[in-house]
Amino acid sequence: MDIKDVAKPVVRSAVSGVVTENPVAPSPYIRRITPPRVLTFVGIAAVLYFAKDVILPLSIAVLITFALSPLVTRLRRLGVPQVLTVLVVVATTFVAVAIFSLILAMQVSQLAQGLPTFQRNIIAKVEALQESSREDGILSRMANMISAINAQIGEVVPSEPTPGTEQANAPPPRDPLPVEVVETTSPVQLLQDLVLPLVSPVATTGLVIVVVIFMLLEREELRDRFIRLLGSNDLHRTTQVLEEAGQRVGKYLLIQLLVNAIYAVPIALGLWLIGVPNALLWGLMTLILRFVPYIGSILAAAFPLFLAFAISPDWSAVLWTIALFGVVELITSNVIEPKLYGSRTGVSPLAIIIAAIFWTWIWGPLGLVLSTPLTVCLVVLGRHIPQFEVFYIILGDEPVLAPHARLYQRLLAGDALEATSRAEESVDEVFLADYYRDVGIPALLIAQTDHARGVLTPEQETRLVAVAMTMIQNLQDVVTDEVQDAGTATEAPVEGDAPTTPSDTVALDGIGFRVTCIGGRSRLDDVAAAMLAQAMAAEGADVVHLPHTDLAPANFRDRADGSRDCVILAFLDAAPSRASLLHIRRIKRAAPAVRIGVVIWQMPPELHEDTDIARRVMPVSAEKLLEASEIGADFVVTDLEAAMAGAFTDAPAKAIPLPVKRKLRPQGRGRVTA
């Protein structure tokens, strides 16, 4: 059989699945932050700020609707009519809120009546601290410093009137005349001052209740309108947005309410046992304030600590209050919340803090409480709708860079520690060969593309190669672990087969094979060859890695002693030069019995399709694969698995093909010239 007939099927299988579109063309889903977009966001923020009297009640109504929708759905499945279900759920919810508010108001009133007593206790305690402190104590020093400052100010600023002769002859001062200011207030103004502060909250609450009722009654109609607004041509994506937003926000609100209740009950009981006044008030305040991310627990503990300081003659109540909040916070954060929160909100911790600052600036204290659920809605929109992708990128908690792009960025930055730690996290879940196939080699392909475009400077290339080789050396322990694990692991039994025994160990494909991996042309090729060598070593092969400089005739002559079973040349360039491929013949002449393989790395099709940065990587051409096979390579492949399959075989090496000589046209041989 002719060698061309053997090479052609290999070429077809190697280049199958290559993307035919222009790999350099930008993705249509790329959303850049342009000046018009910035102006749009600024305009939206301005509308939210100036129209908060209208938008804030609507936002509260939407969030309450998200929270009550699961309960309405469950009652509807039991056969309860929709109108009755909505009215019962809404009435129960707002009656509970009203009772909660009434109890809170009563507790605040009781607290206000005891404030004078607390004031006297605090003054007495401060005076006792001053008397008990030493003359050179910190309190005495602060008091002396304040007195000195007051005396200095009194010397600089003269008293009025200035002492003089006029003051000496002045008549004795008279008693000041009492002055009373009487303002005439009209009945209309009096009515406005008394009624309007009461009508506004009641009207807002009524508006929220009405909006919640109609939103629950017309959920399906609102969903259809939202789908039509965002785009009815993609019903699947829009439906997914609505479902995910409702599930995330509703679950967050309900679970957060449950966690806060579990947190507030022991706080109220503990404060009551300690003797802090109005313990029920502080329990209810804790229930509300823990909706504020991160600082809610601190704010909830501040008021009880102040009262504990005010009521106790010593420091025991303060210490007990600190211990109470500390123990409850530790148990809630480490035991209760991990069990109740089945999934994340999808918002990064830093984004939650930034969102809390933003919504507080827009809507005040209510914005602080609503910041997390509102941010969750924005992240869900950005996850599925390209127009809102900026919110998903900025606020989301998932990596926005693909693993191979992140590795390339770490290699460019010279961060060997971060690159190694990320790799070790990945190889805990996948094999080392899979990591190099899906992450390592694609990162090097991006580096090769930047090198070909001239944007990768020599200094950056040197740093990248050094960091990558350091990472590979740090992963050497993973090779040992995988070989040992394969020696002790057993294959999973197939149904109908006999049970496996401890002696039925998983066989490694590379055991008994001696392979040499060499970089084809550049230092980046050397790194790719090192990754391939380490992946083969994890399969039990005896692998040696050589740099591309050893391909020089003077260097390679000492290495090609025929003791290896296979030699593999690794190229990151999609179109290596013919001069680089001619090393195949040189190796075959030095070691005719050694199989020669060529790997021209290609970006995996799934990464090429889904990753914008990978679209710049040029696909491998079928002509180059065929050219390498015609020069004499025993196998020509484009991925790691095919390279290991070609190396781990007992097939004999091909003979050196005869070179094809080009016939030169005679250049006037024998012609007589003047």
XYZ file of C-alpha atoms in Angstrom:
674
model
C 0.000 0.000 0.000
C 1.257 3.440 -0.869
C 2.179 5.723 2.008
C -0.149 8.402 0.647
C -3.093 6.048 1.017
C -2.197 5.573 4.672
C -1.647 9.268 5.319
C -4.901 10.512 3.810
C -7.277 8.855 6.316
C -5.112 10.151 9.140
C -5.352 13.662 7.752
C -9.101 13.488 7.424
C -9.569 12.314 10.984
C -7.171 14.891 12.334
C -8.764 17.879 10.698
C -12.375 16.837 11.116
C -14.412 19.236 13.156
C -12.297 22.296 12.318
C -14.312 25.502 12.423
C -14.728 26.871 8.933
C -15.535 30.435 9.925
C -12.856 33.071 10.171
C -11.121 32.387 13.517
C -10.101 35.998 13.891
C -13.657 37.319 13.560
C -14.953 38.711 16.833
C -17.796 37.045 18.623
C -21.204 38.679 18.166
C -21.766 38.411 21.916
C -18.854 40.617 22.894
C -20.217 43.614 24.779
C -17.796 46.477 25.221
C -18.290 49.387 27.615
C -18.711 52.288 25.215
C -19.495 55.947 26.038
C -23.169 55.552 25.006
C -23.509 52.612 27.364
C -21.904 54.554 30.200
C -24.301 57.446 29.590
C -27.183 54.965 29.592
C -26.152 53.575 32.978
C -25.740 57.082 34.383
C -29.203 58.000 33.113
C -30.724 54.891 34.686
C -29.046 55.694 38.017
C -30.390 59.242 37.841
C -33.923 57.980 37.188
C -33.645 55.543 40.108
C -32.496 58.361 42.382
C -34.974 61.070 41.458
C -37.961 58.755 40.937
C -37.394 56.661 44.056
C -40.831 57.575 45.434
C -42.356 55.609 42.559
C -39.728 52.959 41.790
C -38.969 51.938 45.382
C -42.523 50.710 46.182
C -42.619 48.862 42.873
C -39.268 47.201 43.625
C -40.475 46.131 47.059
C -43.644 44.750 45.492
C -41.656 42.781 42.910
C -39.404 41.225 45.554
C -42.373 40.323 47.751
C -44.008 38.757 44.700
C -40.890 36.648 44.094
C -40.952 35.525 47.723
C -44.661 34.636 47.778
C -44.843 32.974 44.363
C -43.680 29.513 45.570
C -46.335 29.497 48.302
C -49.044 30.539 45.851
C -47.941 27.830 43.419
C -48.137 25.125 46.104
C -51.628 26.154 47.166
C -52.743 26.248 43.533
C -51.558 22.655 43.093
C -53.802 21.651 45.990
C -56.818 22.891 44.041
C -57.421 26.202 45.818
C -58.829 28.889 43.463
C -56.310 31.430 42.299
C -58.053 34.546 43.626
C -58.630 32.984 47.042
C -55.042 31.746 47.175
C -53.578 35.156 46.395
C -55.825 36.987 48.850
C -55.111 34.538 51.689
C -51.342 34.568 51.143
C -51.121 38.356 50.810
C -53.417 38.998 53.765
C -51.503 36.591 55.999
C -48.196 38.122 55.016
C -49.133 41.734 55.602
C -51.020 40.957 58.822
C -47.834 39.349 60.106
C -45.887 42.442 59.009
C -48.406 44.698 60.769
C -48.189 42.722 64.012
C -44.414 42.815 63.740
C -44.450 46.594 63.272
C -46.875 47.096 66.174
C -44.723 45.103 68.569
C -41.680 47.002 67.365
C -43.375 50.353 67.974
C -44.466 49.330 71.487
C -40.967 48.233 72.375
C -39.510 51.495 71.081
C -41.990 53.447 73.204
C -40.983 51.537 76.331
C -37.328 52.120 75.531
C -37.912 55.884 75.189
C -39.444 56.033 78.681
C -36.328 54.498 80.231
C -33.793 56.695 78.459
C -33.402 59.202 81.369
C -32.490 56.350 83.708
C -29.950 55.044 81.233
C -28.469 58.524 80.907
C -27.935 58.821 84.669
C -26.349 55.369 84.822
C -23.941 56.199 82.018
C -22.900 59.510 83.655
C -22.385 57.807 86.981
C -20.298 55.064 85.408
C -18.101 57.553 83.553
C -17.568 59.573 86.751
C -16.678 56.398 88.611
C -14.134 55.529 85.957
C -12.610 58.998 86.250
C -12.362 58.765 90.033
C -10.925 55.262 89.994
C -8.263 56.096 87.404
C -4.786 57.161 88.491
C -3.549 60.694 88.162
C -1.460 59.677 85.190
C -4.146 57.444 83.719
C -5.513 57.834 80.218
C -8.789 59.378 81.368
C -6.987 61.959 83.477
C -4.681 62.791 80.635
C -7.610 63.268 78.262
C -9.406 65.503 80.793
C -6.282 67.595 81.364
C -5.747 67.915 77.622
C -9.306 69.158 77.101
C -8.936 71.669 79.947
C -5.672 72.994 78.515
C -7.242 73.411 75.090
C -10.178 75.317 76.536
C -7.832 77.599 78.519
C -5.733 78.295 75.430
C -8.823 79.163 73.403
C -9.984 81.487 76.182
C -6.698 83.376 76.052
C -6.819 83.838 72.274
C -10.481 84.824 71.954
C -11.314 87.868 74.164
C -14.534 87.961 76.058
C -17.207 90.483 75.070
C -17.533 93.238 75.935
C -13.843 94.090 76.134
C -12.806 95.304 79.554
C -12.341 99.113 79.557
C -13.469 102.390 80.971
C -16.882 102.051 79.368
C -17.410 98.778 81.145
C -16.445 100.341 84.480
C -19.003 103.173 84.090
C -21.751 101.000 82.692
C -25.050 100.781 84.630
C -25.824 97.577 86.444
C -27.277 94.882 84.161
C -31.005 94.432 84.150
C -32.870 91.194 84.176
C -33.614 89.995 80.648
C -37.159 90.408 79.472
C -38.947 87.177 78.589
C -39.725 86.902 74.901
C -42.356 84.567 73.506
C -42.746 83.921 69.816
C -46.297 83.210 68.777
C -46.882 81.828 65.309
C -50.274 81.849 63.745
C -50.938 78.526 62.025
C -53.855 78.060 59.716
C -56.047 74.968 60.034
C -54.946 73.785 56.591
C -51.278 74.006 57.555
C -51.954 72.243 60.834
C -53.789 69.485 58.991
C -50.896 69.058 56.573
C -48.340 68.902 59.381
C -50.283 66.245 61.268
C -51.886 64.140 58.556
C -49.387 64.029 55.707
C -46.590 62.317 57.686
C -49.100 59.596 58.545
C -50.781 59.332 55.157
C -47.591 58.862 53.139
C -46.449 55.550 54.736
C -50.008 54.213 54.768
C -50.487 55.111 51.095
C -47.167 53.515 50.151
C -48.034 50.343 52.047
C -51.430 50.174 50.389
C -49.863 50.670 46.981
C -47.407 47.823 47.640
C -50.221 45.503 48.749
C -52.314 46.253 45.658
C -49.360 45.795 43.299
C -48.413 42.484 44.938
C -51.964 41.189 44.602
C -52.216 42.031 40.920
C -48.723 40.704 40.166
C -49.596 37.377 41.763
C -52.906 37.247 39.940
C -51.363 38.052 36.552
C -48.067 36.187 36.814
C -48.551 34.334 33.547
C -49.629 37.473 31.701
C -46.654 39.447 33.043
C -44.328 36.620 32.069
C -45.622 36.648 28.491
C -45.234 40.414 28.257
C -41.711 40.213 29.633
C -40.860 37.543 27.078
C -42.258 39.693 24.301
C -40.293 42.686 25.560
C -36.939 40.893 25.772
C -37.369 38.850 22.637
C -39.958 36.274 21.680
C -37.566 34.732 19.143
C -35.695 32.997 21.999
C -38.384 31.635 24.286
C -36.048 29.137 25.907
C -33.557 31.757 27.087
C -36.187 34.217 28.285
C -38.102 31.513 30.140
C -34.870 30.405 31.762
C -34.211 33.985 32.884
C -37.599 34.252 34.568
C -37.368 30.854 36.234
C -33.832 31.372 37.500
C -34.515 34.909 38.735
C -37.649 33.811 40.557
C -35.958 30.775 42.102
C -32.808 32.593 43.185
C -34.500 35.684 44.604
C -37.416 33.835 46.190
C -35.163 31.208 47.715
C -32.751 33.841 48.965
C -35.483 35.881 50.666
C -37.234 32.923 52.286
C -34.057 31.214 53.480
C -32.619 34.505 54.694
C -35.829 35.130 56.646
C -35.600 31.641 58.171
C -31.923 32.095 59.066
C -32.611 35.502 60.594
C -35.438 34.057 62.684
C -33.205 31.234 63.902
C -30.584 33.869 64.730
C -32.953 36.311 66.435
C -34.726 33.870 68.786
C -31.660 32.914 70.881
C -30.511 36.536 70.817
C -33.814 37.723 72.323
C -33.836 34.938 74.931
C -30.196 35.534 75.827
C -30.639 39.279 76.227
C -33.691 38.664 78.429
C -31.670 36.334 80.667
C -28.791 38.825 80.829
C -31.202 41.562 81.851
C -30.934 43.899 78.874
C -34.139 45.982 78.647
C -36.539 45.437 75.751
C -35.002 42.122 74.709
C -37.920 41.477 72.342
C -37.183 44.750 70.545
C -33.554 43.807 69.931
C -34.554 40.361 68.724
C -36.913 41.910 66.176
C -34.271 44.467 65.166
C -31.800 41.614 64.674
C -34.323 39.866 62.436
C -34.480 42.972 60.215
C -30.869 44.120 60.297
C -29.457 40.742 59.273
C -30.912 41.345 55.825
C -28.132 43.922 55.503
C -25.124 42.042 54.077
C -22.006 41.610 56.233
C -22.606 44.521 58.633
C -26.143 43.604 59.703
C -24.989 41.481 62.654
C -22.653 44.255 63.840
C -25.436 46.823 63.719
C -27.776 44.460 65.553
C -25.241 43.965 68.352
C -24.378 47.659 68.773
C -27.615 48.751 70.526
C -27.795 45.873 73.052
C -24.134 46.420 73.919
C -24.802 50.086 74.608
C -27.731 49.228 76.875
C -25.720 46.539 78.648
C -23.114 49.194 79.375
C -25.808 51.557 80.635
C -27.700 49.225 82.971
C -24.951 47.222 84.644
C -22.898 48.596 87.536
C -19.985 46.462 86.324
C -18.860 44.999 82.997
C -20.469 41.584 83.346
C -23.536 42.380 81.209
C -21.349 43.774 78.417
C -19.141 40.682 78.388
C -22.135 38.333 78.422
C -23.729 40.236 75.537
C -20.533 40.051 73.470
C -20.276 36.318 74.166
C -23.943 35.796 73.223
C -23.639 37.466 69.818
C -20.280 35.786 69.145
C -21.516 32.254 69.855
C -24.772 32.679 67.903
C -22.904 34.207 64.942
C -20.367 31.351 64.833
C -23.052 28.663 64.982
C -25.223 30.387 62.379
C -22.389 31.067 59.936
C -20.685 27.668 60.209
C -23.574 25.264 60.831
C -26.996 26.672 59.955
C -26.298 28.738 56.831
C -24.227 26.047 55.008
C -27.076 23.559 55.509
C -29.931 25.858 54.532
C -28.287 27.590 51.580
C -28.382 24.866 48.936
C -26.924 27.170 46.266
C -25.158 30.489 46.045
C -26.872 33.712 45.150
C -24.524 34.064 42.173
C -23.114 37.408 43.373
C -19.498 37.820 44.449
C -18.806 39.085 48.007
C -17.144 42.262 46.739
C -20.095 42.924 44.433
C -22.488 42.588 47.383
C -20.583 45.293 49.266
C -20.450 47.601 46.237
C -24.136 46.994 45.533
C -24.995 47.781 49.157
C -23.180 51.126 48.890
C -24.863 51.939 45.573
C -28.420 51.070 46.591
C -27.999 52.851 49.937
C -26.958 55.991 48.079
C -29.943 55.639 45.734
C -32.697 54.646 48.161
C -31.347 55.060 51.673
C -31.809 52.384 54.395
C -34.403 50.465 52.378
C -31.941 50.274 49.505
C -29.407 48.708 51.861
C -31.883 45.980 52.805
C -32.916 45.381 49.174
C -29.404 45.542 47.707
C -28.676 41.809 47.565
C -31.957 40.597 45.952
C -31.871 43.445 43.420
C -28.269 42.597 42.518
C -29.203 38.930 42.133
C -31.828 39.919 39.551
C -29.254 41.931 37.579
C -26.781 39.030 37.592
C -29.426 36.600 36.349
C -30.335 38.983 33.515
C -26.685 39.350 32.575
C -26.152 35.599 32.557
C -28.707 34.956 29.833
C -29.298 38.229 27.979
C -26.340 39.713 26.041
C -27.576 43.289 26.531
C -27.105 42.914 30.301
C -23.876 40.910 30.152
C -21.916 43.700 31.837
C -23.753 43.034 35.122
C -22.880 39.337 35.008
C -19.214 40.109 34.334
C -18.879 42.752 37.049
C -21.172 41.355 39.748
C -21.175 37.578 39.212
C -19.253 35.113 41.380
C -18.257 32.760 38.562
C -14.974 33.113 36.636
C -15.418 35.248 33.529
C -12.271 33.880 31.883
C -12.034 30.333 30.603
C -9.505 28.158 32.481
C -7.001 28.196 29.595
C -7.280 31.970 29.216
C -6.804 32.406 32.959
C -3.722 30.174 32.881
C -2.263 32.181 30.008
C -2.849 35.391 31.958
C -1.102 33.964 35.030
C 1.834 32.812 32.902
C 2.106 36.261 31.334
C 2.048 37.873 34.779
C 4.835 35.581 35.985
C 2.732 34.157 38.830
C 3.998 30.599 39.168
C 2.346 30.115 42.567
C -1.133 30.991 41.317
C -0.706 28.937 38.144
C 0.411 25.900 40.148
C -2.354 26.214 42.724
C -5.013 26.472 40.010
C -3.555 23.436 38.274
C -3.487 21.431 41.507
C -7.137 22.299 42.131
C -8.021 21.037 38.654
C -6.069 17.772 38.836
C -7.957 16.917 42.014
C -11.003 16.428 39.788
C -9.500 15.361 36.435
C -6.410 13.512 35.274
C -3.232 15.400 34.500
C -3.479 14.504 30.805
C -7.001 15.927 30.664
C -5.827 19.155 32.291
C -3.038 19.588 29.760
C -5.412 18.760 26.907
C -8.156 21.202 27.960
C -6.146 23.944 29.712
C -2.376 23.736 29.297
C -2.032 23.225 25.540
C -4.841 25.738 24.673
C -3.063 28.364 26.815
C 0.151 27.758 24.876
C -1.744 27.980 21.570
C -2.949 31.447 22.547
C 0.638 32.385 23.419
C 1.826 31.087 20.038
C -0.843 33.158 18.287
C 0.234 36.303 20.146
C 3.838 35.516 19.268
C 2.948 35.175 15.592
C 1.046 38.488 15.718
C 4.081 40.184 17.221
C 2.355 41.275 20.454
C 4.308 38.891 22.702
C 7.615 40.545 23.498
C 10.801 38.474 24.022
C 10.819 39.405 27.712
C 7.238 38.215 28.121
C 8.001 35.003 26.256
C 11.017 34.309 28.455
C 8.993 34.903 31.620
C 6.084 32.809 30.328
C 8.326 29.859 29.481
C 10.104 30.000 32.839
C 6.831 30.124 34.803
C 5.287 27.332 32.730
C 8.299 25.059 33.245
C 8.187 25.809 36.980
C 4.517 24.845 37.061
C 5.272 21.597 35.226
C 8.028 20.756 37.688
C 5.709 21.466 40.613
C 3.169 19.022 39.170
C 5.652 16.160 39.118
C 4.209 14.793 42.352
C 0.867 14.448 40.588
C 2.494 12.026 38.130
C 3.706 9.842 40.985
C 0.302 9.911 42.655
C -1.567 8.948 39.479
C 0.786 6.038 38.782
C 0.420 4.792 42.358
C -3.349 5.223 42.312
C -3.599 3.283 39.055
C -1.577 0.479 40.571
C -3.997 0.128 43.473
C -7.305 1.017 41.792
C -9.609 -1.651 40.407
C -11.769 -1.473 37.353
C -15.494 -1.072 37.902
C -17.318 -4.416 37.505
C -19.575 -4.821 34.508
C -23.039 -6.258 35.049
C -22.902 -10.000 34.569
C -19.135 -10.273 35.098
C -17.449 -11.875 38.038
C -16.646 -9.600 40.977
C -13.282 -7.893 40.778
C -10.481 -8.830 43.103
C -7.697 -6.641 44.465
C -5.356 -8.118 41.881
C -7.481 -6.749 39.007
C -5.674 -3.417 38.852
C -6.101 -0.789 36.166
C -3.349 -1.155 33.568
C -1.539 1.972 32.386
C -1.208 2.313 28.620
C 2.369 3.596 28.694
C 4.046 0.899 30.770
C 7.021 -0.562 28.913
C 7.321 2.232 26.318
C 10.292 4.587 26.089
C 9.425 7.915 24.510
C 11.327 11.128 23.801
C 9.373 14.377 23.425
C 11.154 17.263 21.684
C 10.044 20.823 21.036
C 9.730 21.374 17.305
C 11.020 24.874 16.762
C 10.674 27.360 19.652
C 10.738 27.643 23.415
C 6.955 27.537 23.486
C 7.166 24.209 21.652
C 9.514 23.024 24.395
C 6.852 23.754 27.017
C 4.225 21.868 25.008
C 6.611 18.919 24.653
C 7.222 18.973 28.414
C 3.466 18.836 29.069
C 3.114 15.925 26.656
C 6.033 14.124 28.306
C 4.540 14.543 31.771
C 1.121 13.328 30.594
C 2.776 10.213 29.128
C 4.742 9.683 32.331
C 1.436 9.669 34.222
C 0.482 6.712 31.996
C 3.542 4.791 33.170
C 5.853 5.456 30.210
C 9.589 6.119 30.471
C 9.681 9.618 28.980
C 12.532 12.012 28.271
C 11.943 15.658 27.387
C 14.437 17.552 25.210
C 14.456 21.193 24.077
C 14.324 22.129 20.418
C 18.001 23.111 20.464
C 18.892 19.418 20.698
C 17.523 18.919 17.190
C 20.717 20.410 15.813
C 22.782 17.673 14.079
C 25.716 18.048 16.461
C 23.509 17.675 19.558
C 21.049 15.077 18.375
C 23.724 12.658 17.156
C 24.630 11.872 20.751
C 20.991 11.417 21.783
C 19.785 9.223 18.894
C 21.284 5.969 20.045
C 18.272 3.844 19.137
C 17.358 3.077 22.775
C 13.974 4.783 22.527
C 10.803 3.322 21.082
C 9.352 6.597 19.845
C 10.368 10.206 19.285
C 7.664 12.902 19.087
C 8.117 16.385 17.675
C 5.685 18.971 19.099
C 4.679 22.101 17.150
C 2.378 24.862 18.348
C 2.589 26.627 14.989
C -0.365 25.562 12.845
C 1.840 25.644 9.748
C 5.416 24.644 10.668
C 8.009 25.198 7.980
C 9.266 22.353 5.831
C 12.745 22.864 7.246
C 11.387 22.089 10.728
C 9.615 18.972 9.471
C 12.776 17.696 7.787
C 14.106 16.816 11.239
C 11.991 13.693 10.826
C 14.380 12.297 8.204
C 17.434 13.259 10.214
C 16.102 11.359 13.215
C 15.218 8.338 11.083
C 18.686 8.236 9.600
C 20.226 8.321 13.066
C 17.807 5.711 14.487
C 15.954 3.787 11.732
C 14.099 1.499 14.161
C 12.568 4.350 16.170
C 9.025 5.451 15.427
C 8.728 9.180 14.683
C 5.571 11.102 15.554
C 4.559 14.682 14.877
C 2.041 16.645 16.944
C 0.787 19.883 15.395
C -1.375 21.109 18.242
C -4.887 22.262 17.456
C -7.370 24.091 19.672
C -10.151 21.709 20.793
C -13.290 22.365 18.732
C -15.456 23.048 21.789
C -13.067 25.764 22.993
C -12.738 27.196 19.514
C -16.508 27.496 19.294
C -17.281 28.823 22.761
C -14.333 31.030 23.670
C -13.787 34.385 22.004
C -10.069 34.493 22.697
C -9.590 31.054 21.133
C -11.030 32.199 17.831
C -7.709 33.854 17.009
C -5.938 30.495 16.936
C -5.518 29.304 13.368
C -6.671 25.742 12.605
C -4.209 23.158 11.355
C -4.321 22.678 7.614
C -4.674 19.230 6.069
C -1.777 19.977 3.706
C 0.693 20.311 6.584
C -0.424 17.056 8.121
C -0.019 15.300 4.787
C 3.367 16.937 4.227
C 4.676 15.631 7.571
C 3.441 12.146 6.712
C 5.091 12.233 3.277
C 8.405 13.304 4.781
C 8.413 10.097 6.840
C 6.507 10.512 10.104
C 4.995 7.300 11.410
C 1.981 9.198 12.733
C 0.786 12.801 12.507
C -1.826 13.977 15.018
C -3.279 17.190 16.424
C -4.213 16.334 20.024
C -2.759 14.740 23.130
C -4.826 11.565 23.180
C -3.927 10.714 19.588
C -0.251 11.388 20.358
C -0.273 8.900 23.230
C -2.156 6.364 21.110
C 0.471 6.675 18.355
C 3.377 6.352 20.795
C 1.996 3.462 22.849
C 1.968 0.859 20.078
C 4.250 -1.964 18.965
C 3.905 -1.206 15.261
C 7.230 -1.181 13.402
C 8.770 2.051 12.207
C 8.344 3.125 8.601
C 11.205 3.102 6.215
C 12.792 6.377 5.224
C 10.925 7.572 2.129
C 12.937 8.467 -0.913
C 13.196 12.232 -1.359
C 11.401 13.667 -4.347
C 13.950 15.516 -6.505
C 12.750 18.411 -8.533
C 13.932 18.397 -12.129
C 15.799 21.558 -13.006
C 15.353 23.068 -16.408
C 18.656 23.385 -18.344
C 20.051 26.861 -18.091
C 21.610 27.176 -21.537
C 24.098 24.374 -20.914
C 26.645 24.370 -23.728
C 25.368 27.628 -25.117
C 28.028 29.796 -26.656
C 27.998 33.250 -25.222
C 29.457 36.296 -26.805
